[in-house]
Short mmCIF file of C-alpha atoms in Angstrom, two decimals:
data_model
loop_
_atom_site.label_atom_id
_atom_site.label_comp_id
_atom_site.label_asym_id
_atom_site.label_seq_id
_atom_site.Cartn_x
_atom_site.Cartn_y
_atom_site.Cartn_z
CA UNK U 1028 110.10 66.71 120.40
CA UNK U 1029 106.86 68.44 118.94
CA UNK U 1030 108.13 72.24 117.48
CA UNK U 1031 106.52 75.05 119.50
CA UNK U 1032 102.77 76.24 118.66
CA UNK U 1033 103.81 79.58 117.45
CA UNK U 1034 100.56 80.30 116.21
CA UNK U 1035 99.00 79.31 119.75
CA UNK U 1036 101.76 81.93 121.28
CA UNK U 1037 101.10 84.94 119.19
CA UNK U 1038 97.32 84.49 119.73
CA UNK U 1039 97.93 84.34 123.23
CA UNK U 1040 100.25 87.56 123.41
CA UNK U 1041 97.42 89.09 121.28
CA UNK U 1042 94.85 88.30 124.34
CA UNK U 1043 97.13 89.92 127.14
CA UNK U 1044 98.50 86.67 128.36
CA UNK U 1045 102.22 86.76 129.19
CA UNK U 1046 104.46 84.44 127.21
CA UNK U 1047 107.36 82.57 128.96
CA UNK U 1048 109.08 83.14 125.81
CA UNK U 1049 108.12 86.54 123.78
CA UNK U 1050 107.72 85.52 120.40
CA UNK U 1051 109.93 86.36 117.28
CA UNK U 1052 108.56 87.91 114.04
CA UNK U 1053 107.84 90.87 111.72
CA UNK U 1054 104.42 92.40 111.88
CA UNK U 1055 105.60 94.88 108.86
CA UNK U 1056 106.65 94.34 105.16
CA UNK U 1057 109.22 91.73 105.12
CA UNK U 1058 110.29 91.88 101.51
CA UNK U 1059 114.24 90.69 101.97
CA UNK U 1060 116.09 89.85 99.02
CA UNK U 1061 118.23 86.68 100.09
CA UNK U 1062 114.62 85.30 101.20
CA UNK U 1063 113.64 85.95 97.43
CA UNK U 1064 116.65 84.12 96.12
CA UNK U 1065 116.32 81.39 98.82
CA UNK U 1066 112.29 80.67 98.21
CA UNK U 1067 112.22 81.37 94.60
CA UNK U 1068 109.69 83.88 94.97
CA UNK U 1069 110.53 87.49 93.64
CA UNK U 1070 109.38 90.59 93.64
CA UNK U 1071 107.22 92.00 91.54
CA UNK U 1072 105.67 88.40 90.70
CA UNK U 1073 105.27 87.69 94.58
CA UNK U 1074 103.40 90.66 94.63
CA UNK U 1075 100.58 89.75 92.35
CA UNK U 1076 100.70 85.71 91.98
CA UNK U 1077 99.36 84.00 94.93
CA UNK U 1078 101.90 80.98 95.02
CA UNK U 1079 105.00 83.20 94.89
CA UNK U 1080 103.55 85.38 97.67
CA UNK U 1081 102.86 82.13 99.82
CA UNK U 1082 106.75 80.69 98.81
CA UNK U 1083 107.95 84.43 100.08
CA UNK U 1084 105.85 84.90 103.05
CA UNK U 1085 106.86 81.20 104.31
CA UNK U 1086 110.58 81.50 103.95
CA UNK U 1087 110.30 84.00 106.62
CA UNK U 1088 109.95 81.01 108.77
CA UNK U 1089 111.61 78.30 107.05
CA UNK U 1090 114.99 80.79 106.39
CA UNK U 1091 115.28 83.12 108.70
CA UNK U 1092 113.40 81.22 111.56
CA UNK U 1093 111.04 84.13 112.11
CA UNK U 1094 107.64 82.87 114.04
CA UNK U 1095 105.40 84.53 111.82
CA UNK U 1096 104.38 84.90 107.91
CA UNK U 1097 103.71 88.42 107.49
CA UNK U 1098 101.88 89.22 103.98
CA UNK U 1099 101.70 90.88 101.07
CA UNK U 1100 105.01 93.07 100.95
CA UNK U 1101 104.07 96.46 100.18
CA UNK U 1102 101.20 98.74 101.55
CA UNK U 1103 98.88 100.00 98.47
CA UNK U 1104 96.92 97.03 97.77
CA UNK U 1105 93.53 98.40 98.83
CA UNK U 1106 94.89 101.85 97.26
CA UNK U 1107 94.98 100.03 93.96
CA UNK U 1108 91.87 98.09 94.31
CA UNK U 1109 90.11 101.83 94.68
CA UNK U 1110 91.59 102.56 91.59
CA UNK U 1111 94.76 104.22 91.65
CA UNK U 1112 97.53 104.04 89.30
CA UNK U 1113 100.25 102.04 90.78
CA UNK U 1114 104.10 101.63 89.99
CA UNK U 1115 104.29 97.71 90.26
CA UNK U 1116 107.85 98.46 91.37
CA UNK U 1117 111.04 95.62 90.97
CA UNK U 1118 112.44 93.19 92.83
CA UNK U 1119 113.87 95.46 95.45
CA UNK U 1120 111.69 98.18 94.94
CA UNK U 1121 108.04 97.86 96.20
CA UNK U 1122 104.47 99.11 94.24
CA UNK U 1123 103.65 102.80 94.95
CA UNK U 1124 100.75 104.83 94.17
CA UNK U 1125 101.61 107.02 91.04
CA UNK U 1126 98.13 109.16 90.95
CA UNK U 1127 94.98 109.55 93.00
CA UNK U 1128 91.56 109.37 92.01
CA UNK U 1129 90.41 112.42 94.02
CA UNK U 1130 91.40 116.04 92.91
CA UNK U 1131 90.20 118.99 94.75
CA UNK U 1132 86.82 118.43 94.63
CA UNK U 1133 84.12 120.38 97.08
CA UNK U 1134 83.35 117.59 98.46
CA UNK U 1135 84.45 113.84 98.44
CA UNK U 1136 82.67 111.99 95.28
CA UNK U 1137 80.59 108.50 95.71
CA UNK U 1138 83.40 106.09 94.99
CA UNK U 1139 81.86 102.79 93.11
CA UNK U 1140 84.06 100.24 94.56
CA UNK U 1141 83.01 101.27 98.36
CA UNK U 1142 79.87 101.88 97.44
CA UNK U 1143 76.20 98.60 97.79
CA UNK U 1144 77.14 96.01 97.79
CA UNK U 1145 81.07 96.51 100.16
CA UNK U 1146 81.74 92.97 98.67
CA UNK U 1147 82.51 93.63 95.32
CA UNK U 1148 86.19 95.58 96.72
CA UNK U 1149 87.15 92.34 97.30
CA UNK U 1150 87.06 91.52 93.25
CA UNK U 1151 89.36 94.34 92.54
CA UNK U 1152 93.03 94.96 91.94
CA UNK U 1153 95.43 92.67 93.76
CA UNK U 1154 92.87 91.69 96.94
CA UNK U 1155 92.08 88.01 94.94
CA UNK U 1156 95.52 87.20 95.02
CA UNK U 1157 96.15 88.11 98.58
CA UNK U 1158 92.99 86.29 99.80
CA UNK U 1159 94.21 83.40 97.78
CA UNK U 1160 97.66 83.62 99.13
CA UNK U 1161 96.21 83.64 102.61
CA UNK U 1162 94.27 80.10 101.64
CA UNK U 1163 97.56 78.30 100.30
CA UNK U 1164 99.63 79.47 103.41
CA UNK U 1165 96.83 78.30 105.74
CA UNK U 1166 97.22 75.04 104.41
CA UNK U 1167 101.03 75.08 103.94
CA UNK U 1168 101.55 76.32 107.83
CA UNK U 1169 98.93 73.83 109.06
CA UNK U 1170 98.03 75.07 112.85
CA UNK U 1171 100.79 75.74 114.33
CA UNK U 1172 102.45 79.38 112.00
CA UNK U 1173 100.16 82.51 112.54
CA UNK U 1174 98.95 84.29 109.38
CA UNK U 1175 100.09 87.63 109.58
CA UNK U 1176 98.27 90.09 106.74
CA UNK U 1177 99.08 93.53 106.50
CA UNK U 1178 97.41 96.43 105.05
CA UNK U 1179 97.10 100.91 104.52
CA UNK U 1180 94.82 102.14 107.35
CA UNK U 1181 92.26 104.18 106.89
CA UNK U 1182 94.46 107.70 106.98
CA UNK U 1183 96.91 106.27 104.83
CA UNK U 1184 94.06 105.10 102.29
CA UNK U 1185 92.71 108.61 101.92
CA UNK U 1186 95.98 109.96 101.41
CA UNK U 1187 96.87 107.92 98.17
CA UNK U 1188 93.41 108.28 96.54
CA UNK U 1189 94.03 112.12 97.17
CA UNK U 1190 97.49 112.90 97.35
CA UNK U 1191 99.95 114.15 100.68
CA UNK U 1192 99.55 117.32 99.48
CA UNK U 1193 95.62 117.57 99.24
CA UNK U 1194 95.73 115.44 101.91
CA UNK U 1195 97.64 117.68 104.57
CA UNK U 1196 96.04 120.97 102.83
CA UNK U 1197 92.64 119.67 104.14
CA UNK U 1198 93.53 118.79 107.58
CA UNK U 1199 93.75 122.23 108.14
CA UNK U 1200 91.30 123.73 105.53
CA UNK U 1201 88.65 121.16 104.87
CA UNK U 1202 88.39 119.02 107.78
CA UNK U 1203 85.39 117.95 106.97
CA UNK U 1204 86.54 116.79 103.62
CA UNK U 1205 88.97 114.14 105.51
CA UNK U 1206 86.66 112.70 108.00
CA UNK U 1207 84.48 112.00 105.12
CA UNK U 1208 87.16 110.38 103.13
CA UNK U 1209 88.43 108.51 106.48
CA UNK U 1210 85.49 107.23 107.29
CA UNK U 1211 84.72 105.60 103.96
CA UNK U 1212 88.66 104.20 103.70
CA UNK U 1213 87.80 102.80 107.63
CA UNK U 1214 84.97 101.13 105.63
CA UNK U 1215 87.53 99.77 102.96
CA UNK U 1216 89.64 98.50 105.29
CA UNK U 1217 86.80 96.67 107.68
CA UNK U 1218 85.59 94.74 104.11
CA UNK U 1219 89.07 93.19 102.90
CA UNK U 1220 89.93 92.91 106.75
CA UNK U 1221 87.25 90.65 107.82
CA UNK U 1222 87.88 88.73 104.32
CA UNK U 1223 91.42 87.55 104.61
CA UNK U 1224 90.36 86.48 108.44
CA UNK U 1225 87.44 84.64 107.16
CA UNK U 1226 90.26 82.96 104.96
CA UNK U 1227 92.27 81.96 107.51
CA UNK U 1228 94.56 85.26 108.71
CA UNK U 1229 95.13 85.09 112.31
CA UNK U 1230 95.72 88.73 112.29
CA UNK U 1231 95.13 91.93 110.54
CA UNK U 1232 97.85 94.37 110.52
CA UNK U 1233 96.62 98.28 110.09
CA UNK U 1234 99.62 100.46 109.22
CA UNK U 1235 99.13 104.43 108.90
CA UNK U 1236 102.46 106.26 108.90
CA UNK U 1237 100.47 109.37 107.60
CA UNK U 1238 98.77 109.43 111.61
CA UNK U 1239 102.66 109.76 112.57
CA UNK U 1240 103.24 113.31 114.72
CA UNK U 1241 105.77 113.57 111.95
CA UNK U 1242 103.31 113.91 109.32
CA UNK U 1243 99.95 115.76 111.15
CA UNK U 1244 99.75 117.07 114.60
CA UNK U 1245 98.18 114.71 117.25
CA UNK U 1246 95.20 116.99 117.64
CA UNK U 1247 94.73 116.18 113.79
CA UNK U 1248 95.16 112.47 114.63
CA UNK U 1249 92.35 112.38 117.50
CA UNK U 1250 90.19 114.51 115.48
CA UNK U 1251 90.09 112.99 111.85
CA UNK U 1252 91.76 109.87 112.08
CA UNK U 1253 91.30 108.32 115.39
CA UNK U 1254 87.47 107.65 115.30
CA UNK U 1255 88.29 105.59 112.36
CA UNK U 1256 90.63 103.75 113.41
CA UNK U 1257 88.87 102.94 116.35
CA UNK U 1258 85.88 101.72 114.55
CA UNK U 1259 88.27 98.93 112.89
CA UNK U 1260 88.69 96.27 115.79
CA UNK U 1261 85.15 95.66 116.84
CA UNK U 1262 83.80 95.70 113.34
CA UNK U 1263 86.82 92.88 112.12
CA UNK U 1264 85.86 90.23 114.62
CA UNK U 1265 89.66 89.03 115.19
CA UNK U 1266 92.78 89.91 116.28
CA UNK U 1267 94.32 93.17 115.09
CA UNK U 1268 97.34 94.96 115.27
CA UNK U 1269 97.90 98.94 114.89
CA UNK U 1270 101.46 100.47 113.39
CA UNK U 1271 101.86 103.94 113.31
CA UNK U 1272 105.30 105.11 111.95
CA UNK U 1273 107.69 107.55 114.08
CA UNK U 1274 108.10 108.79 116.87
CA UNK U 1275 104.64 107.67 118.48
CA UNK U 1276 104.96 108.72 121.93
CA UNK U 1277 102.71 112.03 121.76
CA UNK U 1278 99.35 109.68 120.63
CA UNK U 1279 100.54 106.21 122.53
CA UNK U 1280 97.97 106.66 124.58
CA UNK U 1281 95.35 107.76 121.87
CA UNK U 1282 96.75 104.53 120.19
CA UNK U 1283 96.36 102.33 122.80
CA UNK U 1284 92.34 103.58 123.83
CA UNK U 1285 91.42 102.41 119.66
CA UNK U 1286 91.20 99.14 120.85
CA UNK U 1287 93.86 97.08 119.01
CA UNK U 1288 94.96 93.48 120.23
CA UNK U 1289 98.38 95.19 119.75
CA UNK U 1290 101.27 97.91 118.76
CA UNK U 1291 103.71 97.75 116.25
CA UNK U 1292 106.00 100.64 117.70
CA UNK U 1293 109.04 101.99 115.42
CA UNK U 1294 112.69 102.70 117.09
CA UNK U 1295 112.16 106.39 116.93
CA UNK U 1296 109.81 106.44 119.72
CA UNK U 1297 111.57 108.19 122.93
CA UNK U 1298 110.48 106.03 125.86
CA UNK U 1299 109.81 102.56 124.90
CA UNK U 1300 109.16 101.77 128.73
CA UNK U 1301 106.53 104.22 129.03
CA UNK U 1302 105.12 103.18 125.85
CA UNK U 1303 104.97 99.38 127.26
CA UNK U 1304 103.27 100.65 130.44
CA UNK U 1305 100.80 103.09 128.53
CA UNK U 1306 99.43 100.02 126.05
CA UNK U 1307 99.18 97.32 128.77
CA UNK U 1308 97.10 99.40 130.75
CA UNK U 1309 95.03 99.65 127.96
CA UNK U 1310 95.43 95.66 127.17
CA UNK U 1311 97.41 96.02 124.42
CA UNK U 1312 100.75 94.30 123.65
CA UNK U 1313 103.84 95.91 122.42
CA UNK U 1314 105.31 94.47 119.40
CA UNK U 1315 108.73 95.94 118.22
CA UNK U 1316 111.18 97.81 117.93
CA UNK U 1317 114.58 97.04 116.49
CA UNK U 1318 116.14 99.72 114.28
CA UNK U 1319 115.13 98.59 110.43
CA UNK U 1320 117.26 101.08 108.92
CA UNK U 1321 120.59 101.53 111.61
CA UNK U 1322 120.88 98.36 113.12
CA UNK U 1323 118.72 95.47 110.85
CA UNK U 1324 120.27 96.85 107.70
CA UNK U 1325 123.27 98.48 108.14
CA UNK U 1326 124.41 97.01 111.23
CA UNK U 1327 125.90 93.82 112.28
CA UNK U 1328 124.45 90.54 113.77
CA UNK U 1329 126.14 91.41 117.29
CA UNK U 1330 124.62 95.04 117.67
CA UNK U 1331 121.13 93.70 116.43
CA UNK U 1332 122.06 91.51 119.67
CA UNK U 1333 122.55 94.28 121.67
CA UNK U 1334 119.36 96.46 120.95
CA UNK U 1335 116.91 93.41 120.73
CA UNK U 1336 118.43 92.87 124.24
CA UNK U 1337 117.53 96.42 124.74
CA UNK U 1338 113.84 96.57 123.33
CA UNK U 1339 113.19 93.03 124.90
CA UNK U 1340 114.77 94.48 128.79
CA UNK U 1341 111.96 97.28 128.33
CA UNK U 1342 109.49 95.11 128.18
CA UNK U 1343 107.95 94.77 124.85
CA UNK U 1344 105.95 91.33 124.08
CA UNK U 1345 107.07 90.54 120.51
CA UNK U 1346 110.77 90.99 119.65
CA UNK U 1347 110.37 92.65 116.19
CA UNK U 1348 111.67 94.93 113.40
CA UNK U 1349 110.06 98.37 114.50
CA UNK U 1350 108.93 98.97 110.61
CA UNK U 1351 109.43 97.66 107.09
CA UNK U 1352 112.72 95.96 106.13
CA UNK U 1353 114.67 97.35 103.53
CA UNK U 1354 115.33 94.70 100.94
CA UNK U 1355 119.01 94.91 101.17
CA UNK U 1356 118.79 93.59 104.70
CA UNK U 1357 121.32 91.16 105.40
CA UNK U 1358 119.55 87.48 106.49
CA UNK U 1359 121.83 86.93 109.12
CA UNK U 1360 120.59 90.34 110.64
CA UNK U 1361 117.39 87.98 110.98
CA UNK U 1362 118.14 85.52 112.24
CA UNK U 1363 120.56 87.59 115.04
CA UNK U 1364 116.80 88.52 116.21
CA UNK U 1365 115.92 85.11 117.18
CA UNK U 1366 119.55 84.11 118.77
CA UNK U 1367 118.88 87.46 121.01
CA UNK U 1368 115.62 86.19 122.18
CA UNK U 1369 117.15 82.70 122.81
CA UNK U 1370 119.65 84.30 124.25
CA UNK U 1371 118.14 86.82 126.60
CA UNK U 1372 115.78 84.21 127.80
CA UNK U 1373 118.58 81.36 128.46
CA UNK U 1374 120.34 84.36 130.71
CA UNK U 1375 116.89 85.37 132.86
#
């Protein structure tokens, strides 16, 4: 019997069709340390050398059974290409941004690497490697595994080449001074987007926890983010996929109106339900939202049972981990995802 097309069944989520079985998968960093040990693929080599990144990103299928490679494993790789100083981290701790490039300027300077022609971004830091990784997955997963590639967002993006603190100070200050940096991070993010689909992604995964209510008020998200973010489906020419961290539920529908294929929502969000019901009006699926850091990591395979039964009774179209995984996660935590699903849908 032929294995199931789960590259044909994401896409299709992606377009608003209705699977008969909701698909299984991470659409966030997936940077578990039995799948290390198992692939022979560590961190922080797997980070930078396209072969080990393609050996980590596939034993999310071939080990934990997960219907998706999800790619590169941390969230500054654009941040570095811009030039930022970066931590390359260890094998259970992921690369950081150690300094900006911005201080406290009057207003935001040219930046070189974003500047005529966008192109040459995609020459800079660790963006060859991921493009290359994406090329020796596509051919490893043939047609039937989806290529999922993850990446900062635009807010995100203009807080590392500034810093939190500048970053938050001008929200409220200097607005203009973050819709000017926004806008040319969008840009950023559009260039080394529509790359890794031209190399064979199926989908491009924008994660911004600094748009979290958390972090600035939602006003502050629909004034200097949002129009961004927006801009960033249309202009990448494939599927795309928006995670915000938090609880999301004061800009769902904000969210939802950018455009995105889909929603990565975390388990802090208050009423997943409504959440479902806000993004399929807009067309959007709902991919989530198992507990990462309660249930995924610190809890055991039959209560990651219990809320993925949970998540998946509320309606949500991808049964997934609602944000990164820590790298202490336990495997079998994994694979208790894809038993629920098989389970849930044996008892319907």
């Amino acid at each position: 019997m032929d294995k199931p097309n789960f590259r044909k069944e994401i896409l299709n989520v992606l377009s608003g069709k209705t699977p008969a079985t909701p698909p299984v998968g991470s659409f966030t960093t997936t940077p578990v340390l039995e799948l290390m040990d198992l692939s022979g693929a560590a961190r922080p080599e797997a980070d930078s050398n396209p072969e080990k990144m393609a050996m980590l990103a596939f034993s999310q299928y071939a080990n934990a059974s997960f219907e998706t490679l999800r790619y590169p494993f941390d969230v500054v790789v654009l941040a570095e290409a811009l030039g930022c100083s970066i931590d390359p981290g260890t094998k259970a701790r992921p690369p950081a941004v150690t300094k900006g490039i911005i201080g406290r300027p009057p207003v935001i300077p040219k930046i070189p690497e974003l500047s005529e022609p966008p192109e040459a971004l995609l020459e800079k830091g660790r963006i060859p490697a991921v493009l290359e990784a994406t090329e020796i997955l596509r051919e490893k997963a043939g047609p039937k595994l989806p290529l999922i590639v993850g990446m900062e967002g635009p807010g995100d993006l203009a807080t590392s080449l500034c810093g939190i603190s500048n970053f938050l100070k001008w929200t409220i200050k200097s607005p203009h001074l973050v819709t000017r940096l926004v806008d040319l991070c969008t840009d950023a993010c559009i260039v080394y987007g529509r790359e890794c689909l031209k190399r064979g992604a199926d989908v491009v995964v924008i994660a911004d926890a600094v748009s979290s209510p958390v972090m600035i008020s939602p006003d502050a998200f629909r004034s200097l983010i949002k129009p961004g973010m927006a801009r960033i489906p249309k202009a990448l020419g494939g599927k795309s996929v928006l995670h915000i961290c938090g609880a999301t539920d004061p800009i769902i529908a904000d969210m939802a109106e950018c455009g995105y294929d889909g929603l990565s929502l975390e388990e802090s969000i208050k009423d997943l339900k409504s959440a479902v019901h806000t993004a399929h009006e807009c067309g959007a699926a709902v991919i989530g939202n198992v507990s990462t850091s309660r249930t995924l990591f610190a809890g055991k395979p039959e209560a990651v049972k219990r809320e993925a039964f949970e998540v998946l009774q509320a309606g949500v179209d991808v049964l997934a981990p609602g944000c990164g995984l820590a790298p202490e996660t336990p495997l079998k935590n994994l694979k208790a995802l894809v038993e629920a699903r098989n389970e849930f849908c044996g008892r319907k």
